[in-house]
């Protein structure tokens, strides 16, 4: 069904992306470097019926995760009922004691969730990771679709594809739902942040102010935006794109120079909404991931629609025994790492590396999870004018207002290395558009 004319526009679209500054930044060896996120014009295509199934599963999963975060910082029923071990909550790097007893506006914690999935060769979808802190990536398929429409308008007249330009509307609806009164702003760490393009792009598309911490001030228990002339205007919602630790130097890392003093104090009082809520990291810890299907059953009394990749916790004696016995068949992940870092495949280690890793695993069993290597589907990309298969995942975006809303698009990332399963941009991966077919 594909229009091969579209595939010929990969170079054109990448040139336009470069011209518009669609880049991401990485720090390596204490040096900041910007680079393109390579785009491939062959889209991932998802039939409507299949996406309907994903949509139901994603809504269910994010609803359960929101309930989990609320419970952890309030009644802790899931711990008392021994569904999730206490050690996995309080030992999580994402758990923040400052969030105990704090209820965000409208009771929403994970306003924007990025759920990473892969499709196995058995045609089943598996969730690899839940991203509930500051998930990024929606801007890339948004602008790529816009440029593809310019490059090949006939393609989008020929096929019935869900319009992905409504992400900004979904995001604005989410921000407005929790706004406590006043302007909505997108808080960026600044020009040298890895995702600065996305911050500015989403601000433009939603009509929100793009601000840094120096432009916001807390006075009289409210937050204000100070414009160039010194005029102050109240802010009711902050879509923050900086991590919890640096959000407020009075409550978190005192050395932070990009946060806003006392911001968390007024959030605690209900005088401003923070999207996403601080403390969400307790629910997207890779160790907690193991328990998400149990959360669905516990909070919703439903069977999980979407399954995790088969996962083992060395924390448990039986799982440790399984991991040691099947070490070469597993991928091991450090629960504190992200961006494709801290991921090792048992079958790629030398004997000495394996021995050292196993010794570390036995000393720090809470630090790692082990997963079966999903034999996920290859999808076609263009590599030096040739169509070749590569591994790819899908980051689906779920936004929470009165109810969860799933964006009918997503970020498909692929590995440019034929021998690699790692698709992250920081690891050299590329991206493509995700077409959800409509009736």
Coordinates of C-alpha atoms in Angstrom, one line a residue:
X1 CA 0.0 0.0 0.0
X2 CA 3.0 2.3 0.3
X3 CA 3.8 5.1 -2.0
X4 CA 7.4 4.6 -2.9
X5 CA 7.6 8.3 -3.8
X6 CA 7.5 9.1 -0.1
X7 CA 10.5 6.9 0.6
X8 CA 12.6 9.0 -1.8
X9 CA 12.1 12.0 0.5
X10 CA 14.3 10.8 3.4
X11 CA 17.2 13.0 2.5
X12 CA 14.9 16.0 1.9
X13 CA 13.2 15.7 5.2
X14 CA 16.5 15.3 7.1
X15 CA 17.8 18.4 5.4
X16 CA 14.7 20.3 6.6
X17 CA 15.0 18.9 10.1
X18 CA 18.6 20.1 10.2
X19 CA 17.5 23.6 8.9
X20 CA 14.8 23.9 11.6
X21 CA 17.3 22.8 14.3
X22 CA 15.5 19.5 15.1
X23 CA 18.4 18.1 17.1
X24 CA 19.1 16.5 20.4
X25 CA 22.1 17.1 22.6
X26 CA 24.3 14.7 24.5
X27 CA 27.0 15.2 27.1
X28 CA 30.0 13.0 26.6
X29 CA 33.4 13.5 28.3
X30 CA 32.1 16.8 29.8
X31 CA 31.4 18.2 26.4
X32 CA 27.9 19.1 25.0
X33 CA 27.3 18.0 21.4
X34 CA 24.3 18.5 19.3
X35 CA 23.4 16.0 16.6
X36 CA 20.6 15.1 14.3
X37 CA 18.1 12.4 15.2
X38 CA 18.1 10.7 11.8
X39 CA 14.7 10.3 10.2
X40 CA 13.6 7.4 7.9
X41 CA 10.6 8.0 5.7
X42 CA 9.3 4.5 5.6
X43 CA 6.6 4.7 8.3
X44 CA 5.6 2.1 10.8
X45 CA 2.0 1.2 9.9
X46 CA -0.5 0.0 12.6
X47 CA -4.0 -1.1 11.5
X48 CA -6.8 0.5 13.4
X49 CA -8.0 -2.7 15.1
X50 CA -4.5 -3.4 16.4
X51 CA -4.2 0.2 17.7
X52 CA -7.6 -0.1 19.4
X53 CA -6.2 -3.0 21.3
X54 CA -3.0 -1.1 22.3
X55 CA -5.2 1.9 23.3
X56 CA -7.2 -0.1 25.7
X57 CA -4.1 -1.7 27.2
X58 CA -2.3 1.6 27.5
X59 CA -5.2 3.3 29.2
X60 CA -5.5 0.5 31.7
X61 CA -1.8 0.4 32.5
X62 CA -1.4 4.2 33.0
X63 CA -4.6 4.3 35.1
X64 CA -3.1 1.6 37.4
X65 CA 0.2 3.4 37.6
X66 CA -1.5 6.6 38.6
X67 CA -3.3 4.8 41.4
X68 CA -0.1 3.2 42.5
X69 CA 1.7 6.5 42.9
X70 CA -1.2 7.9 44.8
X71 CA -1.3 4.9 47.1
X72 CA 2.4 4.9 47.7
X73 CA 2.4 8.5 48.9
X74 CA -0.8 8.1 51.0
X75 CA -2.3 4.8 52.3
X76 CA 0.3 2.3 51.1
X77 CA -2.3 -0.4 50.8
X78 CA -0.4 -2.3 48.1
X79 CA 2.6 -2.6 50.5
X80 CA 0.5 -3.6 53.5
X81 CA -1.2 -6.3 51.3
X82 CA 2.3 -7.5 50.3
X83 CA 1.7 -7.1 46.6
X84 CA 4.8 -5.0 46.2
X85 CA 7.7 -5.4 48.7
X86 CA 8.4 -2.4 50.9
X87 CA 12.1 -2.7 49.9
X88 CA 11.3 -2.1 46.2
X89 CA 9.5 1.1 47.0
X90 CA 11.8 2.9 49.5
X91 CA 15.0 1.7 47.9
X92 CA 13.9 3.1 44.6
X93 CA 15.9 6.1 43.4
X94 CA 12.6 7.6 42.2
X95 CA 10.9 7.5 45.6
X96 CA 10.9 11.0 47.3
X97 CA 10.0 11.2 51.0
X98 CA 9.1 14.9 50.4
X99 CA 6.0 13.7 48.4
X100 CA 4.4 11.8 51.3
X101 CA 0.9 13.1 51.9
X102 CA 1.0 15.5 49.0
X103 CA -2.0 15.4 46.5
X104 CA -1.5 17.1 43.2
X105 CA -4.2 19.0 41.4
X106 CA -7.2 16.8 40.4
X107 CA -5.3 13.8 41.8
X108 CA -3.3 13.3 38.6
X109 CA 0.3 12.3 38.9
X110 CA 1.4 11.0 35.5
X111 CA 0.0 13.6 33.2
X112 CA 2.2 12.6 30.3
X113 CA 3.3 8.9 30.1
X114 CA 5.7 7.5 27.5
X115 CA 5.2 3.7 27.3
X116 CA 7.9 1.8 25.3
X117 CA 6.6 -1.3 23.5
X118 CA 8.0 -3.8 21.1
X119 CA 6.1 -6.2 18.8
X120 CA 7.4 -9.8 18.9
X121 CA 7.6 -12.0 15.9
X122 CA 4.7 -13.9 17.4
X123 CA 2.7 -10.6 16.7
X124 CA 2.3 -10.0 20.5
X125 CA 3.1 -6.5 21.9
X126 CA 5.2 -6.3 25.1
X127 CA 5.8 -3.3 27.3
X128 CA 9.5 -2.8 27.8
X129 CA 9.5 0.3 30.0
X130 CA 7.2 2.9 31.6
X131 CA 8.4 6.5 31.5
X132 CA 6.5 8.7 33.9
X133 CA 9.0 11.4 34.9
X134 CA 9.8 13.6 31.9
X135 CA 9.2 11.5 28.9
X136 CA 10.2 13.1 25.6
X137 CA 10.0 12.4 21.9
X138 CA 6.5 13.4 20.7
X139 CA 7.8 16.5 18.9
X140 CA 9.9 14.4 16.4
X141 CA 7.0 12.5 14.7
X142 CA 4.9 15.7 14.8
X143 CA 7.3 17.8 12.8
X144 CA 8.4 14.9 10.6
X145 CA 4.8 14.3 9.6
X146 CA 4.4 18.0 8.8
X147 CA 7.5 17.9 6.6
X148 CA 6.4 14.6 4.9
X149 CA 3.1 16.2 4.1
X150 CA 4.9 19.0 2.3
X151 CA 7.3 16.6 0.5
X152 CA 4.6 14.1 -0.6
X153 CA 1.1 15.6 -0.2
X154 CA -0.4 12.9 -2.5
X155 CA 0.5 10.2 -0.1
X156 CA -1.7 11.7 2.6
X157 CA -4.5 12.2 0.2
X158 CA -4.3 8.6 -0.9
X159 CA -4.3 6.9 2.5
X160 CA -6.5 7.2 5.5
X161 CA -4.2 8.0 8.3
X162 CA -5.0 9.4 11.8
X163 CA -3.9 13.0 11.9
X164 CA -1.1 13.3 14.5
X165 CA -1.2 17.1 14.7
X166 CA -3.7 16.8 17.6
X167 CA -1.0 16.0 20.2
X168 CA -0.7 19.7 21.0
X169 CA -4.5 19.8 21.6
X170 CA -4.3 16.8 23.9
X171 CA -1.4 18.3 25.8
X172 CA -3.2 21.6 26.2
X173 CA -6.3 19.9 27.4
X174 CA -4.2 18.1 30.0
X175 CA -2.5 21.2 31.2
X176 CA -5.8 23.2 31.3
X177 CA -7.5 20.4 33.3
X178 CA -5.1 20.7 36.2
X179 CA -4.4 24.4 36.0
X180 CA -5.0 26.0 39.4
X181 CA -5.6 29.5 37.9
X182 CA -3.3 31.5 35.7
X183 CA -0.9 31.0 32.7
X184 CA 0.5 27.7 31.6
X185 CA 4.3 27.6 31.1
X186 CA 6.8 25.0 29.9
X187 CA 9.8 25.1 32.1
X188 CA 13.1 24.3 30.3
X189 CA 16.6 24.0 31.8
X190 CA 17.7 26.1 28.8
X191 CA 19.3 26.0 25.4
X192 CA 21.8 23.3 26.2
X193 CA 19.3 20.7 27.4
X194 CA 19.2 17.6 25.2
X195 CA 15.5 18.1 24.4
X196 CA 15.4 21.9 24.0
X197 CA 14.0 21.6 20.5
X198 CA 11.0 19.7 21.9
X199 CA 10.5 22.2 24.7
X200 CA 10.3 25.2 22.3
X201 CA 8.3 23.3 19.7
X202 CA 5.6 22.2 22.2
X203 CA 5.4 25.7 23.6
X204 CA 4.8 27.0 20.1
X205 CA 2.1 24.4 19.3
X206 CA 0.2 24.7 22.7
X207 CA 0.5 28.5 23.1
X208 CA 2.2 28.0 26.5
X209 CA 5.0 30.3 27.6
X210 CA 8.5 28.8 27.3
X211 CA 10.4 29.9 30.4
X212 CA 13.5 29.2 32.4
X213 CA 13.7 29.2 36.2
X214 CA 15.0 32.7 36.3
X215 CA 11.7 34.0 34.8
X216 CA 9.5 32.5 37.6
X217 CA 9.2 33.6 41.1
X218 CA 7.2 32.5 44.2
X219 CA 5.5 35.3 46.1
X220 CA 2.6 35.2 48.6
X221 CA 2.2 31.4 48.1
X222 CA 1.7 31.7 44.3
X223 CA 3.9 31.4 41.3
X224 CA 4.4 34.3 38.9
X225 CA 6.0 34.7 35.4
X226 CA 8.1 37.8 35.2
X227 CA 8.2 39.2 31.6
X228 CA 10.9 41.3 30.0
X229 CA 9.4 44.5 31.3
X230 CA 9.2 43.3 34.9
X231 CA 5.4 42.7 34.8
X232 CA 4.3 39.7 36.9
X233 CA 1.5 37.3 35.8
X234 CA 0.2 34.4 37.9
X235 CA 1.0 30.8 36.7
X236 CA -1.4 28.0 37.3
X237 CA 0.4 25.1 35.6
X238 CA 4.0 24.2 34.9
X239 CA 4.9 21.5 32.4
X240 CA 8.3 21.1 33.8
X241 CA 11.1 19.5 31.7
X242 CA 13.7 19.3 34.4
X243 CA 14.1 16.5 36.8
X244 CA 12.8 16.3 40.4
X245 CA 16.2 16.8 42.0
X246 CA 16.7 20.3 40.4
X247 CA 13.1 21.6 40.6
X248 CA 13.4 23.5 43.8
X249 CA 16.7 24.1 45.7
X250 CA 14.8 24.7 49.0
X251 CA 13.3 21.2 48.9
X252 CA 15.5 19.0 46.7
X253 CA 19.1 19.6 45.6
X254 CA 20.2 22.9 47.2
X255 CA 22.9 23.4 44.5
X256 CA 20.3 23.6 41.7
X257 CA 20.5 26.9 39.8
X258 CA 17.8 26.0 37.3
X259 CA 14.9 25.5 39.7
X260 CA 12.5 27.9 41.5
X261 CA 12.9 28.4 45.3
X262 CA 9.8 27.3 47.2
X263 CA 8.0 26.0 44.1
X264 CA 7.4 22.7 45.8
X265 CA 6.0 24.5 48.8
X266 CA 3.2 26.0 46.8
X267 CA 2.6 22.8 44.9
X268 CA 2.1 21.1 48.2
X269 CA -0.5 23.7 49.1
X270 CA -2.4 23.1 45.8
X271 CA -1.6 26.6 44.4
X272 CA 0.1 25.4 41.2
X273 CA 0.0 22.2 39.1
X274 CA 3.3 20.5 38.1
X275 CA 3.2 18.2 35.1
X276 CA 4.4 15.5 35.7
X277 CA 4.1 15.4 39.5
X278 CA 7.4 15.1 41.5
X279 CA 7.9 11.6 42.9
X280 CA 6.6 9.7 39.8
X281 CA 9.9 8.0 39.5
X282 CA 8.8 5.5 42.2
X283 CA 6.5 4.0 39.5
X284 CA 8.9 3.8 36.5
X285 CA 11.8 2.2 38.3
X286 CA 12.8 -0.9 36.3
X287 CA 12.4 -3.0 39.5
X288 CA 8.8 -1.7 40.0
X289 CA 8.1 -2.5 36.4
X290 CA 8.0 -6.2 37.3
X291 CA 4.9 -5.5 39.5
X292 CA 2.8 -3.4 37.1
X293 CA 0.6 -6.4 35.9
X294 CA 0.0 -7.1 39.6
X295 CA -1.0 -3.4 40.1
X296 CA -3.6 -3.7 37.3
X297 CA -5.2 -6.7 39.1
X298 CA -4.9 -5.1 42.5
X299 CA -6.3 -1.6 41.7
X300 CA -8.7 -2.3 38.8
X301 CA -9.6 -6.0 39.4
X302 CA -8.9 -6.6 35.7
X303 CA -6.6 -8.9 33.8
X304 CA -3.7 -6.9 32.2
X305 CA -4.3 -6.3 28.5
X306 CA -0.7 -5.6 27.8
X307 CA 2.0 -7.9 29.0
X308 CA 5.5 -7.2 30.3
X309 CA 8.5 -8.8 28.7
X310 CA 9.2 -11.9 30.8
X311 CA 11.1 -10.5 33.7
X312 CA 13.0 -11.9 36.7
X313 CA 14.0 -10.1 39.9
X314 CA 17.3 -11.4 41.3
X315 CA 16.0 -10.0 44.6
X316 CA 14.0 -13.2 44.9
X317 CA 15.9 -16.4 45.5
X318 CA 14.0 -18.4 42.9
X319 CA 14.5 -15.7 40.3
X320 CA 18.2 -15.4 41.1
X321 CA 18.6 -19.1 40.6
X322 CA 16.9 -18.9 37.2
X323 CA 19.0 -15.9 36.2
X324 CA 22.3 -17.7 37.1
X325 CA 21.2 -20.9 35.2
X326 CA 20.0 -19.0 32.1
X327 CA 22.5 -16.1 32.2
X328 CA 23.5 -16.3 28.6
X329 CA 19.9 -16.1 27.3
X330 CA 19.0 -13.0 29.2
X331 CA 19.4 -9.2 29.0
X332 CA 20.3 -7.5 32.3
X333 CA 19.3 -3.9 33.1
X334 CA 20.5 -1.6 35.8
X335 CA 17.3 -0.1 37.3
X336 CA 18.9 3.3 37.9
X337 CA 20.1 3.8 34.3
X338 CA 18.1 5.1 31.2
X339 CA 18.7 6.0 27.6
X340 CA 19.9 2.5 26.7
X341 CA 22.8 2.7 29.2
X342 CA 23.3 0.0 31.8
X343 CA 22.0 -2.7 29.5
X344 CA 24.1 -5.8 29.0
X345 CA 23.4 -9.1 27.1
X346 CA 24.7 -12.2 28.9
X347 CA 25.8 -13.9 25.7
X348 CA 28.2 -11.0 24.8
X349 CA 30.3 -11.2 27.9
X350 CA 33.7 -12.8 28.2
X351 CA 34.2 -15.4 31.0
X352 CA 35.9 -12.8 33.2
X353 CA 33.2 -10.2 32.6
X354 CA 30.5 -12.7 33.4
X355 CA 32.2 -13.7 36.6
X356 CA 32.6 -10.1 37.7
X357 CA 29.0 -9.2 36.8
X358 CA 27.5 -12.2 38.7
X359 CA 29.5 -11.3 41.8
X360 CA 28.1 -7.8 41.6
X361 CA 24.6 -9.2 41.0
X362 CA 24.8 -11.3 44.1
X363 CA 26.0 -8.3 46.2
X364 CA 23.4 -5.9 44.8
X365 CA 20.4 -8.0 43.7
X366 CA 18.0 -5.0 44.0
X367 CA 20.0 -3.1 41.4
X368 CA 19.2 -5.3 38.4
X369 CA 16.4 -6.9 36.6
X370 CA 16.8 -9.7 34.0
X371 CA 14.6 -10.2 31.0
X372 CA 14.1 -12.7 28.2
X373 CA 15.4 -11.3 24.9
X374 CA 12.3 -10.6 22.9
X375 CA 12.7 -11.6 19.3
X376 CA 10.9 -8.5 18.1
X377 CA 9.9 -7.8 14.6
X378 CA 12.3 -6.1 12.2
X379 CA 10.9 -3.2 10.2
X380 CA 12.3 -1.8 7.0
X381 CA 14.5 1.3 6.9
X382 CA 16.5 2.9 4.0
X383 CA 20.2 2.5 4.4
X384 CA 22.4 3.9 1.6
X385 CA 19.5 3.6 -0.9
X386 CA 18.8 0.0 0.1
X387 CA 15.8 -1.2 2.1
X388 CA 17.1 -3.3 5.0
X389 CA 15.5 -4.7 8.2
X390 CA 16.3 -3.2 11.6
X391 CA 15.0 -3.6 15.2
X392 CA 12.6 -1.0 16.4
X393 CA 10.4 -0.1 19.3
X394 CA 7.4 2.2 19.8
X395 CA 7.0 4.9 22.4
X396 CA 3.3 5.5 22.8
X397 CA 2.1 8.6 24.6
X398 CA -0.8 8.6 27.1
X399 CA -2.1 11.9 28.5
X400 CA -4.3 12.1 31.5
X401 CA -7.0 14.7 32.0
X402 CA -10.5 13.7 33.1
X403 CA -9.6 10.3 31.6
X404 CA -6.6 8.8 29.9
X405 CA -6.1 9.8 26.2
X406 CA -3.8 7.8 23.9
X407 CA -2.2 9.8 21.0
X408 CA -3.0 8.0 17.8
X409 CA 0.6 8.2 16.6
X410 CA 3.9 7.6 18.5
X411 CA 7.7 7.7 18.2
X412 CA 9.1 4.7 16.4
X413 CA 12.8 4.4 17.1
X414 CA 15.1 2.0 15.3
X415 CA 18.6 0.7 15.5
X416 CA 20.9 1.6 12.6
X417 CA 23.2 -1.2 13.7
X418 CA 22.0 -4.5 12.2
X419 CA 23.3 -6.4 15.2
X420 CA 21.9 -4.2 17.9
X421 CA 18.6 -4.2 19.9
X422 CA 19.4 -0.7 21.3
X423 CA 17.3 2.0 19.6
X424 CA 17.8 5.1 21.8
X425 CA 18.9 8.3 20.1
X426 CA 21.8 8.7 22.5
X427 CA 23.0 5.3 21.3
X428 CA 22.9 6.2 17.6
X429 CA 19.4 5.2 16.7
X430 CA 17.0 6.9 14.3
X431 CA 13.3 7.5 14.2
X432 CA 10.3 7.2 11.8
X433 CA 6.7 8.2 11.8
X434 CA 4.0 6.0 13.1
X435 CA 0.9 5.7 10.9
X436 CA -2.3 4.6 12.6
X437 CA -4.8 3.8 9.9
X438 CA -8.3 5.2 10.2
X439 CA -11.5 3.9 8.7

